[in-house]
PDB file of C-alpha atoms in Angstrom:
ATOM      1  CA  MET D 180      16.004 -18.744   5.236  1.00  0.00           C
ATOM      2  CA  ILE D 181      19.569 -18.732   6.637  1.00  0.00           C
ATOM      3  CA  LYS D 182      22.030 -19.527   3.857  1.00  0.00           C
ATOM      4  CA  SER D 183      24.366 -22.523   4.282  1.00  0.00           C
ATOM      5  CA  LEU D 184      27.794 -21.648   5.648  1.00  0.00           C
ATOM      6  CA  GLN D 185      29.115 -24.415   3.299  1.00  0.00           C
ATOM      7  CA  SER D 186      28.609 -22.047   0.296  1.00  0.00           C
ATOM      8  CA  TRP D 187      31.905 -20.083  -0.019  1.00  0.00           C
ATOM      9  CA  ASP D 188      30.460 -17.811  -2.628  1.00  0.00           C
ATOM     10  CA  TRP D 189      27.840 -16.827  -0.060  1.00  0.00           C
ATOM     11  CA  MET D 190      30.358 -16.243   2.703  1.00  0.00           C
ATOM     12  CA  GLU D 191      32.591 -14.178   0.603  1.00  0.00           C
ATOM     13  CA  THR D 192      29.765 -12.007  -0.576  1.00  0.00           C
ATOM     14  CA  THR D 193      28.061 -11.598   2.833  1.00  0.00           C
ATOM     15  CA  MET D 194      31.364 -10.823   4.566  1.00  0.00           C
ATOM     16  CA  LYS D 195      31.836  -7.831   2.229  1.00  0.00           C
ATOM     17  CA  ASN D 196      30.154  -5.788   4.953  1.00  0.00           C
ATOM     18  CA  ASP D 197      31.740  -2.362   4.767  1.00  0.00           C
ATOM     19  CA  VAL D 198      30.672   1.047   3.478  1.00  0.00           C
ATOM     20  CA  LYS D 199      33.323   1.254   0.724  1.00  0.00           C
ATOM     21  CA  ALA D 200      32.332  -2.087  -0.773  1.00  0.00           C
ATOM     22  CA  ILE D 201      28.659  -1.290  -0.618  1.00  0.00           C
ATOM     23  CA  ALA D 202      29.095   2.178  -2.096  1.00  0.00           C
ATOM     24  CA  SER D 203      31.171   0.717  -4.952  1.00  0.00           C
ATOM     25  CA  GLU D 204      28.426  -1.847  -5.664  1.00  0.00           C
ATOM     26  CA  LEU D 205      25.747   0.749  -5.724  1.00  0.00           C
ATOM     27  CA  LEU D 206      27.734   2.899  -8.104  1.00  0.00           C
ATOM     28  CA  SER D 207      27.939  -0.110 -10.523  1.00  0.00           C
ATOM     29  CA  TYR D 208      24.058  -0.231 -10.704  1.00  0.00           C
ATOM     30  CA  ASP D 209      22.120   1.519 -13.488  1.00  0.00           C
ATOM     31  CA  ALA D 210      18.684   1.266 -11.811  1.00  0.00           C
ATOM     32  CA  VAL D 211      17.748   0.773  -8.125  1.00  0.00           C
ATOM     33  CA  THR D 212      14.564   0.215  -6.114  1.00  0.00           C
ATOM     34  CA  ILE D 213      14.754   0.933  -2.483  1.00  0.00           C
ATOM     35  CA  ILE D 214      12.258  -0.778  -0.266  1.00  0.00           C
ATOM     36  CA  THR D 215      11.143   0.475   3.073  1.00  0.00           C
ATOM     37  CA  HIS D 216       9.288  -1.402   5.803  1.00  0.00           C
ATOM     38  CA  ILE D 217       5.568  -1.488   6.239  1.00  0.00           C
ATOM     39  CA  ARG D 218       4.038   1.181   8.559  1.00  0.00           C
ATOM     40  CA  PRO D 219       7.119   3.324   7.656  1.00  0.00           C
ATOM     41  CA  ASP D 220       8.669   5.489  10.368  1.00  0.00           C
ATOM     42  CA  GLY D 221      11.111   8.275  10.169  1.00  0.00           C
ATOM     43  CA  ASP D 222      14.178   5.919  10.047  1.00  0.00           C
ATOM     44  CA  THR D 223      13.220   3.807   7.192  1.00  0.00           C
ATOM     45  CA  LEU D 224      11.934   6.770   5.090  1.00  0.00           C
ATOM     46  CA  GLY D 225      14.627   9.087   5.977  1.00  0.00           C
ATOM     47  CA  SER D 226      17.365   6.574   5.256  1.00  0.00           C
ATOM     48  CA  ALA D 227      15.779   5.472   1.984  1.00  0.00           C
ATOM     49  CA  TYR D 228      15.263   9.026   0.607  1.00  0.00           C
ATOM     50  CA  ALA D 229      18.782  10.051   1.685  1.00  0.00           C
ATOM     51  CA  LEU D 230      20.079   7.140  -0.469  1.00  0.00           C
ATOM     52  CA  TYR D 231      17.554   8.023  -3.261  1.00  0.00           C
ATOM     53  CA  HIS D 232      18.889  11.655  -3.450  1.00  0.00           C
ATOM     54  CA  ALA D 233      22.508  10.430  -3.236  1.00  0.00           C
ATOM     55  CA  LEU D 234      22.088   8.058  -6.211  1.00  0.00           C
ATOM     56  CA  LYS D 235      20.293  10.673  -8.184  1.00  0.00           C
ATOM     57  CA  LYS D 236      23.453  12.737  -8.026  1.00  0.00           C
ATOM     58  CA  HIS D 237      25.103   9.910 -10.013  1.00  0.00           C
ATOM     59  CA  ASN D 238      22.159   9.906 -12.567  1.00  0.00           C
ATOM     60  CA  LYS D 239      20.934   6.587 -11.569  1.00  0.00           C
ATOM     61  CA  THR D 240      17.423   5.536 -12.212  1.00  0.00           C
ATOM     62  CA  VAL D 241      16.069   5.057  -8.704  1.00  0.00           C
ATOM     63  CA  GLN D 242      12.766   4.832  -6.790  1.00  0.00           C
ATOM     64  CA  VAL D 243      11.685   4.260  -3.194  1.00  0.00           C
ATOM     65  CA  VAL D 244       8.658   1.952  -2.606  1.00  0.00           C
ATOM     66  CA  CYS D 245       6.544   1.138   0.447  1.00  0.00           C
ATOM     67  CA  GLU D 246       3.451  -0.981   0.708  1.00  0.00           C
ATOM     68  CA  THR D 247       1.504   0.918   3.320  1.00  0.00           C
ATOM     69  CA  GLU D 248       0.531   4.611   3.530  1.00  0.00           C
ATOM     70  CA  ILE D 249       2.989   7.114   4.790  1.00  0.00           C
ATOM     71  CA  SER D 250       2.030   9.223   7.754  1.00  0.00           C
ATOM     72  CA  PRO D 251       1.500  12.929   7.131  1.00  0.00           C
ATOM     73  CA  ARG D 252       4.319  13.613   9.562  1.00  0.00           C
ATOM     74  CA  TYR D 253       6.820  12.145   7.145  1.00  0.00           C
ATOM     75  CA  ARG D 254       5.465  13.030   3.825  1.00  0.00           C
ATOM     76  CA  PHE D 255       7.789  16.014   3.500  1.00  0.00           C
ATOM     77  CA  ILE D 256      10.480  13.403   3.061  1.00  0.00           C
ATOM     78  CA  SER D 257       8.626  11.387   0.449  1.00  0.00           C
ATOM     79  CA  GLU D 258       8.072  14.367  -1.792  1.00  0.00           C
ATOM     80  CA  ASN D 259       4.514  14.686  -0.356  1.00  0.00           C
ATOM     81  CA  LYS D 260       3.521  11.223  -1.414  1.00  0.00           C
ATOM     82  CA  ALA D 261       1.093   9.339   0.758  1.00  0.00           C
ATOM     83  CA  ASN D 262       1.451   6.061  -1.102  1.00  0.00           C
ATOM     84  CA  ILE D 263       4.457   4.810  -3.117  1.00  0.00           C
ATOM     85  CA  ALA D 264       3.506   1.193  -3.844  1.00  0.00           C
ATOM     86  CA  ASN D 265       5.132   1.004  -7.294  1.00  0.00           C
ATOM     87  CA  GLU D 266       6.465  -2.070  -9.186  1.00  0.00           C
ATOM     88  CA  CYS D 267      10.104  -2.806  -8.560  1.00  0.00           C
ATOM     89  CA  TYR D 268      12.801  -2.503 -11.145  1.00  0.00           C
ATOM     90  CA  GLY D 269      16.536  -2.923 -11.298  1.00  0.00           C
ATOM     91  CA  LYS D 270      18.634  -3.932  -8.203  1.00  0.00           C
ATOM     92  CA  ILE D 271      16.850  -4.260  -4.900  1.00  0.00           C
ATOM     93  CA  VAL D 272      18.117  -2.477  -1.731  1.00  0.00           C
ATOM     94  CA  CYS D 273      16.205  -3.047   1.509  1.00  0.00           C
ATOM     95  CA  VAL D 274      16.515  -0.291   4.162  1.00  0.00           C
ATOM     96  CA  ASP D 275      15.817  -0.780   7.878  1.00  0.00           C
ATOM     97  CA  ILE D 276      13.991  -4.023   7.196  1.00  0.00           C
ATOM     98  CA  ALA D 277      14.917  -6.396   9.978  1.00  0.00           C
ATOM     99  CA  ALA D 278      12.940  -9.420   8.631  1.00  0.00           C
ATOM    100  CA  ILE D 279      11.848 -10.131   5.140  1.00  0.00           C
ATOM    101  CA  ASP D 280       8.074 -10.092   5.879  1.00  0.00           C
ATOM    102  CA  MET D 281       8.441  -6.513   7.031  1.00  0.00           C
ATOM    103  CA  ALA D 282       8.757  -5.580   3.383  1.00  0.00           C
ATOM    104  CA  GLY D 283       5.040  -6.334   3.077  1.00  0.00           C
ATOM    105  CA  ALA D 284       3.209  -8.804   0.963  1.00  0.00           C
ATOM    106  CA  LYS D 285       3.637  -6.880  -2.260  1.00  0.00           C
ATOM    107  CA  TYR D 286       7.453  -6.710  -1.905  1.00  0.00           C
ATOM    108  CA  ILE D 287       8.389  -9.795   0.124  1.00  0.00           C
ATOM    109  CA  ASP D 288       9.453 -11.860  -2.984  1.00  0.00           C
ATOM    110  CA  TYR D 289      11.777  -8.923  -3.998  1.00  0.00           C
ATOM    111  CA  ALA D 290      13.253  -8.736  -0.441  1.00  0.00           C
ATOM    112  CA  LYS D 291      14.047 -12.423  -0.481  1.00  0.00           C
ATOM    113  CA  LYS D 292      16.280 -11.656  -3.529  1.00  0.00           C
ATOM    114  CA  ALA D 293      17.662  -8.339  -2.236  1.00  0.00           C
ATOM    115  CA  ASP D 294      21.030  -7.269  -3.633  1.00  0.00           C
ATOM    116  CA  ILE D 295      21.756  -5.058  -0.626  1.00  0.00           C
ATOM    117  CA  VAL D 296      20.410  -4.936   2.892  1.00  0.00           C
ATOM    118  CA  ILE D 297      21.230  -1.995   5.124  1.00  0.00           C
ATOM    119  CA  ASP D 298      20.033  -2.259   8.686  1.00  0.00           C
ATOM    120  CA  HIS D 299      20.738  -1.832  12.358  1.00  0.00           C
ATOM    121  CA  HIS D 300      18.653  -4.524  14.006  1.00  0.00           C
ATOM    122  CA  ASP D 301      20.499  -7.270  15.790  1.00  0.00           C
ATOM    123  CA  THR D 302      17.774  -9.797  14.783  1.00  0.00           C
ATOM    124  CA  ASN D 303      18.690  -9.369  11.050  1.00  0.00           C
ATOM    125  CA  ILE D 304      20.104 -12.620   9.669  1.00  0.00           C
ATOM    126  CA  GLY D 305      21.770 -10.978   6.687  1.00  0.00           C
ATOM    127  CA  TYR D 306      19.396 -12.072   3.968  1.00  0.00           C
ATOM    128  CA  GLY D 307      20.884  -9.977   1.194  1.00  0.00           C
ATOM    129  CA  LYS D 308      23.512 -10.780  -1.367  1.00  0.00           C
ATOM    130  CA  LEU D 309      25.488  -7.950   0.390  1.00  0.00           C
ATOM    131  CA  ASN D 310      24.722  -6.816   3.896  1.00  0.00           C
ATOM    132  CA  LEU D 311      25.582  -3.693   5.743  1.00  0.00           C
ATOM    133  CA  ILE D 312      24.305  -4.479   9.268  1.00  0.00           C
ATOM    134  CA  ARG D 313      25.488  -2.526  12.309  1.00  0.00           C
ATOM    135  CA  PRO D 314      23.515  -3.341  15.552  1.00  0.00           C
ATOM    136  CA  GLU D 315      25.487  -0.815  17.445  1.00  0.00           C
ATOM    137  CA  ALA D 316      24.100   2.034  15.388  1.00  0.00           C
ATOM    138  CA  ALA D 317      21.241   3.966  16.976  1.00  0.00           C
ATOM    139  CA  ALA D 318      19.358   4.162  13.693  1.00  0.00           C
ATOM    140  CA  CYS D 319      19.659   2.953  10.157  1.00  0.00           C
ATOM    141  CA  GLY D 320      20.297   6.670   9.238  1.00  0.00           C
ATOM    142  CA  GLU D 321      23.579   6.573  11.133  1.00  0.00           C
ATOM    143  CA  ILE D 322      24.838   3.894   8.940  1.00  0.00           C
ATOM    144  CA  MET D 323      23.461   5.640   5.890  1.00  0.00           C
ATOM    145  CA  PHE D 324      25.462   8.706   6.769  1.00  0.00           C
ATOM    146  CA  ASP D 325      28.722   6.826   6.495  1.00  0.00           C
ATOM    147  CA  LEU D 326      27.622   5.151   3.298  1.00  0.00           C
ATOM    148  CA  ILE D 327      26.495   8.293   1.501  1.00  0.00           C
ATOM    149  CA  LYS D 328      29.747  10.117   2.379  1.00  0.00           C
ATOM    150  CA  GLU D 329      31.333   7.487   0.111  1.00  0.00           C
ATOM    151  CA  LEU D 330      28.883   8.400  -2.632  1.00  0.00           C
ATOM    152  CA  CYS D 331      28.732  12.192  -2.568  1.00  0.00           C
ATOM    153  CA  ASP D 332      28.762  15.375  -0.504  1.00  0.00           C
ATOM    154  CA  ILE D 333      25.832  15.511   1.965  1.00  0.00           C
ATOM    155  CA  ASP D 334      23.722  18.596   1.062  1.00  0.00           C
ATOM    156  CA  LYS D 335      20.878  20.206   2.997  1.00  0.00           C
ATOM    157  CA  CYS D 336      18.180  17.825   1.412  1.00  0.00           C
ATOM    158  CA  ILE D 337      20.015  14.666   2.335  1.00  0.00           C
ATOM    159  CA  ALA D 338      20.835  16.016   5.757  1.00  0.00           C
ATOM    160  CA  ASN D 339      17.063  16.694   6.381  1.00  0.00           C
ATOM    161  CA  CYS D 340      16.346  13.089   5.497  1.00  0.00           C
ATOM    162  CA  LEU D 341      19.193  11.684   7.737  1.00  0.00           C
ATOM    163  CA  TYR D 342      18.424  13.969  10.632  1.00  0.00           C
ATOM    164  CA  THR D 343      14.819  12.824  10.626  1.00  0.00           C
ATOM    165  CA  ALA D 344      15.967   9.079  10.512  1.00  0.00           C
ATOM    166  CA  ILE D 345      18.351   9.426  13.473  1.00  0.00           C
ATOM    167  CA  SER D 346      16.332  11.883  15.621  1.00  0.00           C
ATOM    168  CA  THR D 347      13.142   9.830  15.349  1.00  0.00           C
ATOM    169  CA  ASP D 348      14.734   6.526  16.186  1.00  0.00           C
ATOM    170  CA  THR D 349      16.452   7.936  19.254  1.00  0.00           C
ATOM    171  CA  GLY D 350      13.460   9.859  20.556  1.00  0.00           C
ATOM    172  CA  CYS D 351      15.215  13.127  19.762  1.00  0.00           C
ATOM    173  CA  PHE D 352      18.451  11.804  21.330  1.00  0.00           C
ATOM    174  CA  VAL D 353      17.057  10.641  24.537  1.00  0.00           C
ATOM    175  CA  TYR D 354      16.778   6.820  24.185  1.00  0.00           C
ATOM    176  CA  ALA D 355      19.410   4.455  25.477  1.00  0.00           C
ATOM    177  CA  ASN D 356      20.536   3.604  21.958  1.00  0.00           C
ATOM    178  CA  THR D 357      21.964   7.033  21.542  1.00  0.00           C
ATOM    179  CA  THR D 358      25.835   7.026  21.524  1.00  0.00           C
ATOM    180  CA  ALA D 359      28.599   9.596  21.126  1.00  0.00           C
ATOM    181  CA  ASN D 360      28.728   8.750  17.417  1.00  0.00           C
ATOM    182  CA  THR D 361      25.007   9.479  17.159  1.00  0.00           C
ATOM    183  CA  HIS D 362      25.671  12.974  18.472  1.00  0.00           C
ATOM    184  CA  ALA D 363      28.756  13.403  16.243  1.00  0.00           C
ATOM    185  CA  VAL D 364      26.727  12.508  13.151  1.00  0.00           C
ATOM    186  CA  ALA D 365      23.960  14.896  14.124  1.00  0.00           C
ATOM    187  CA  ALA D 366      26.521  17.550  14.589  1.00  0.00           C
ATOM    188  CA  GLU D 367      27.732  17.071  11.072  1.00  0.00           C
ATOM    189  CA  LEU D 368      24.238  17.204   9.666  1.00  0.00           C
ATOM    190  CA  LEU D 369      23.690  20.588  11.470  1.00  0.00           C
ATOM    191  CA  LYS D 370      26.603  22.038   9.416  1.00  0.00           C
ATOM    192  CA  CYS D 371      24.456  21.441   6.296  1.00  0.00           C
ATOM    193  CA  ASP D 372      22.235  24.321   7.452  1.00  0.00           C
ATOM    194  CA  ILE D 373      19.107  22.299   8.145  1.00  0.00           C
ATOM    195  CA  ASP D 374      16.344  24.164  10.012  1.00  0.00           C
ATOM    196  CA  ILE D 375      16.650  22.378  13.326  1.00  0.00           C
ATOM    197  CA  GLU D 376      14.019  24.288  15.128  1.00  0.00           C
ATOM    198  CA  LYS D 377      11.440  23.727  12.368  1.00  0.00           C
ATOM    199  CA  LEU D 378      12.232  20.028  12.151  1.00  0.00           C
ATOM    200  CA  ASN D 379      12.242  19.304  15.797  1.00  0.00           C
ATOM    201  CA  LYS D 380       8.949  21.137  16.299  1.00  0.00           C
ATOM    202  CA  TRP D 381       7.197  19.251  13.461  1.00  0.00           C
ATOM    203  CA  LEU D 382       8.723  15.838  14.476  1.00  0.00           C
ATOM    204  CA  PHE D 383       8.395  16.053  18.324  1.00  0.00           C
ATOM    205  CA  ARG D 384       6.296  18.946  19.572  1.00  0.00           C
ATOM    206  CA  THR D 385       3.238  19.015  17.177  1.00  0.00           C
ATOM    207  CA  LYS D 386       0.286  16.694  17.681  1.00  0.00           C
ATOM    208  CA  SER D 387      -3.274  16.601  16.359  1.00  0.00           C
ATOM    209  CA  LYS D 388      -6.310  16.871  18.663  1.00  0.00           C
ATOM    210  CA  ALA D 389      -7.072  13.195  17.906  1.00  0.00           C
ATOM    211  CA  ALA D 390      -3.487  12.288  19.223  1.00  0.00           C
ATOM    212  CA  PHE D 391      -4.280  14.052  22.518  1.00  0.00           C
ATOM    213  CA  GLU D 392      -7.630  12.544  22.874  1.00  0.00           C
ATOM    214  CA  ILE D 393      -6.435   8.952  22.271  1.00  0.00           C
ATOM    215  CA  GLN D 394      -3.598   9.519  24.792  1.00  0.00           C
ATOM    216  CA  LYS D 395      -6.167  10.486  27.362  1.00  0.00           C
ATOM    217  CA  HIS D 396      -8.064   7.224  26.789  1.00  0.00           C
ATOM    218  CA  ALA D 397      -4.959   5.180  26.731  1.00  0.00           C
ATOM    219  CA  LEU D 398      -3.654   6.587  30.105  1.00  0.00           C
ATOM    220  CA  GLU D 399      -7.008   5.817  31.728  1.00  0.00           C
ATOM    221  CA  SER D 400      -6.581   2.164  30.770  1.00  0.00           C
ATOM    222  CA  LEU D 401      -3.188   1.734  32.694  1.00  0.00           C
ATOM    223  CA  GLU D 402      -2.882  -1.410  34.753  1.00  0.00           C
ATOM    224  CA  TYR D 403       0.013  -2.097  37.283  1.00  0.00           C
ATOM    225  CA  TYR D 404       1.532  -5.505  38.097  1.00  0.00           C
ATOM    226  CA  PHE D 405       4.424  -6.998  40.104  1.00  0.00           C
ATOM    227  CA  ASP D 406       4.706  -4.133  42.761  1.00  0.00           C
ATOM    228  CA  ASN D 407       4.107  -1.600  40.062  1.00  0.00           C
ATOM    229  CA  LYS D 408       7.214  -2.607  37.980  1.00  0.00           C
ATOM    230  CA  ILE D 409       5.072  -3.740  34.980  1.00  0.00           C
ATOM    231  CA  VAL D 410       2.516  -1.550  33.398  1.00  0.00           C
ATOM    232  CA  THR D 411       0.081  -2.393  30.625  1.00  0.00           C
ATOM    233  CA  MET D 412      -1.891   0.032  28.411  1.00  0.00           C
ATOM    234  CA  LEU D 413      -4.805  -0.634  25.996  1.00  0.00           C
ATOM    235  CA  ILE D 414      -5.715   1.269  22.889  1.00  0.00           C
ATOM    236  CA  PRO D 415      -9.204  -0.161  21.808  1.00  0.00           C
ATOM    237  CA  LEU D 416     -10.236  -0.168  18.189  1.00  0.00           C
ATOM    238  CA  ASP D 417     -13.571   1.561  18.920  1.00  0.00           C
ATOM    239  CA  ILE D 418     -11.762   4.515  20.265  1.00  0.00           C
ATOM    240  CA  ILE D 419      -9.388   4.661  17.234  1.00  0.00           C
ATOM    241  CA  LYS D 420     -12.363   4.596  14.934  1.00  0.00           C
ATOM    242  CA  ARG D 421     -14.305   7.112  16.868  1.00  0.00           C
ATOM    243  CA  LEU D 422     -11.562   9.595  16.827  1.00  0.00           C
ATOM    244  CA  ASN D 423     -10.614   8.753  13.261  1.00  0.00           C
ATOM    245  CA  ALA D 424      -7.090   8.317  14.595  1.00  0.00           C
ATOM    246  CA  THR D 425      -4.141   7.725  12.264  1.00  0.00           C
ATOM    247  CA  GLU D 426      -0.845   5.917  12.701  1.00  0.00           C
ATOM    248  CA  ASP D 427       0.632   9.275  13.256  1.00  0.00           C
ATOM    249  CA  ASP D 428      -1.680   9.964  16.125  1.00  0.00           C
ATOM    250  CA  ILE D 429      -0.896   6.640  17.817  1.00  0.00           C
ATOM    251  CA  GLU D 430       2.914   6.746  17.219  1.00  0.00           C
ATOM    252  CA  GLY D 431       4.907   7.209  20.465  1.00  0.00           C
ATOM    253  CA  LEU D 432       2.092   6.257  22.871  1.00  0.00           C
ATOM    254  CA  ALA D 433       3.990   3.000  23.823  1.00  0.00           C
ATOM    255  CA  SER D 434       6.887   4.992  25.335  1.00  0.00           C
ATOM    256  CA  ILE D 435       4.798   6.921  27.808  1.00  0.00           C
ATOM    257  CA  PRO D 436       4.021   4.330  30.588  1.00  0.00           C
ATOM    258  CA  GLY D 437       7.844   3.784  30.851  1.00  0.00           C
ATOM    259  CA  GLN D 438       8.190   7.340  32.148  1.00  0.00           C
ATOM    260  CA  ILE D 439       6.507   6.160  35.461  1.00  0.00           C
ATOM    261  CA  GLU D 440       9.052   5.967  38.344  1.00  0.00           C
ATOM    262  CA  GLY D 441      10.028   2.458  39.212  1.00  0.00           C
ATOM    263  CA  VAL D 442       8.609   0.801  36.012  1.00  0.00           C
ATOM    264  CA  ILE D 443      10.993  -1.594  34.242  1.00  0.00           C
ATOM    265  CA  ALA D 444       8.775  -2.894  31.465  1.00  0.00           C
ATOM    266  CA  THR D 445       5.580  -1.789  29.695  1.00  0.00           C
ATOM    267  CA  ALA D 446       3.151  -3.634  27.320  1.00  0.00           C
ATOM    268  CA  THR D 447       0.817  -1.577  25.014  1.00  0.00           C
ATOM    269  CA  PHE D 448      -1.958  -3.478  23.338  1.00  0.00           C
ATOM    270  CA  ARG D 449      -3.299  -1.656  20.377  1.00  0.00           C
ATOM    271  CA  GLN D 450      -6.365  -3.416  18.932  1.00  0.00           C
ATOM    272  CA  THR D 451      -6.290  -3.638  15.040  1.00  0.00           C
ATOM    273  CA  GLU D 452      -9.443  -5.805  14.645  1.00  0.00           C
ATOM    274  CA  LYS D 453     -11.669  -8.102  16.655  1.00  0.00           C
ATOM    275  CA  ASP D 454      -9.472 -10.329  18.917  1.00  0.00           C
ATOM    276  CA  THR D 455      -6.243  -9.073  17.210  1.00  0.00           C
ATOM    277  CA  TYR D 456      -3.787  -6.762  18.908  1.00  0.00           C
ATOM    278  CA  LYS D 457      -0.418  -5.270  18.042  1.00  0.00           C
ATOM    279  CA  LEU D 458       1.723  -5.507  21.122  1.00  0.00           C
ATOM    280  CA  SER D 459       4.535  -2.989  21.751  1.00  0.00           C
ATOM    281  CA  VAL D 460       6.967  -3.868  24.607  1.00  0.00           C
ATOM    282  CA  ARG D 461       9.280  -1.237  26.004  1.00  0.00           C
ATOM    283  CA  THR D 462      11.776  -1.967  28.867  1.00  0.00           C
ATOM    284  CA  ASN D 463      14.724  -0.356  30.743  1.00  0.00           C
ATOM    285  CA  GLY D 464      17.028  -3.041  29.596  1.00  0.00           C
ATOM    286  CA  ASP D 465      16.832  -5.406  32.449  1.00  0.00           C
ATOM    287  CA  ILE D 466      14.319  -7.354  30.324  1.00  0.00           C
ATOM    288  CA  HIS D 467      15.096  -8.035  26.660  1.00  0.00           C
ATOM    289  CA  ALA D 468      12.043  -6.786  24.792  1.00  0.00           C
ATOM    290  CA  GLY D 469      13.043  -8.467  21.534  1.00  0.00           C
ATOM    291  CA  ALA D 470      13.353 -11.772  23.270  1.00  0.00           C
ATOM    292  CA  VAL D 471       9.951 -11.466  24.745  1.00  0.00           C
ATOM    293  CA  CYS D 472       8.301 -10.535  21.457  1.00  0.00           C
ATOM    294  CA  LYS D 473      10.164 -13.289  19.583  1.00  0.00           C
ATOM    295  CA  LEU D 474       8.240 -15.834  21.645  1.00  0.00           C
ATOM    296  CA  PHE D 475       5.121 -14.607  19.894  1.00  0.00           C
ATOM    297  CA  GLY D 476       6.547 -14.382  16.342  1.00  0.00           C
ATOM    298  CA  GLY D 477       7.776 -10.847  16.642  1.00  0.00           C
ATOM    299  CA  GLY D 478      11.046  -9.216  17.337  1.00  0.00           C
ATOM    300  CA  GLY D 479      13.006  -5.953  17.748  1.00  0.00           C
ATOM    301  CA  HIS D 480      15.595  -4.422  20.015  1.00  0.00           C
ATOM    302  CA  LYS D 481      16.641  -5.033  23.593  1.00  0.00           C
ATOM    303  CA  MET D 482      14.544  -2.145  24.909  1.00  0.00           C
ATOM    304  CA  ALA D 483      11.773  -1.917  22.179  1.00  0.00           C
ATOM    305  CA  ALA D 484      10.047  -4.620  20.263  1.00  0.00           C
ATOM    306  CA  GLY D 485       6.773  -5.774  19.000  1.00  0.00           C
ATOM    307  CA  CYS D 486       4.522  -8.609  17.760  1.00  0.00           C
ATOM    308  CA  THR D 487       0.935  -9.436  16.974  1.00  0.00           C
ATOM    309  CA  LEU D 488      -1.409 -11.415  19.333  1.00  0.00           C
ATOM    310  CA  THR D 489      -4.757 -12.941  18.799  1.00  0.00           C
ATOM    311  CA  GLY D 490      -7.367 -13.581  21.453  1.00  0.00           C
ATOM    312  CA  GLU D 491      -9.667 -11.931  23.909  1.00  0.00           C
ATOM    313  CA  TYR D 492      -8.221  -9.042  25.945  1.00  0.00           C
ATOM    314  CA  LYS D 493      -8.908  -9.494  29.638  1.00  0.00           C
ATOM    315  CA  LYS D 494      -7.688  -7.618  32.646  1.00  0.00           C
ATOM    316  CA  LEU D 495      -6.038  -9.909  35.347  1.00  0.00           C
TER     317      LEU D 495
END
């Protein structure tokens, strides 16, 4: 719920939206729970664990929690934990959670009372007592880099987390959200002696057999509309089950149809159960993906967004 602008206390607190103020607040806490969003990606996990390690340097009691299972691709960040659905304690920090429900059913009530919200989505209403929200940032990890510099020196462990966060949310620095500052931050992280070759191979150039098979089936489903400017792609549930595909195997598929010359928008329908589909919209910027998905209860960025649809899938 959007807080009333008539409350001066809320205005004063929310407007305290800078890294020095947030860093000072964090250092005043004894115990912290950092919440990541459901179906966690590299940005939410990398940002959360970077902050986790930074606060540990100050001997804080701190934990990261997530309601849904972590992909094997990102478990090196989460200390090889597949599931970290613990009970919350202390102050609550939400990281890369654009909307409260993205915290998941287990943590939504905690997110509603978040002490600090750190995010880069322009749809975030600032639901925390303190908010550090920068829509111009390519990734939450980019914001976290500035924040952690106020807390401690960035070591190799923290740099690995932040590089994962930033590189994955920019498609290894090729998406349109990538800026000069994004590259400048990445350059600073490289100075921390991270193994860039190993990280990039694991994050972007390693796929399972199931991932290749599901991509083959998805590409066979392509449909073209409006003089080949709009493309749809279907990932049916029976194929997912037959291949025993994981979230990791499916991640990134939605960006593939947009590589076709002349395409301005794509819609990928991933079936999650009977008559239920997770829709991922990708555009070249001429169409606002977030605005489209908002019509169906979802949201996201200008060029990438998602929502959930119910009904029977039929080709036109």
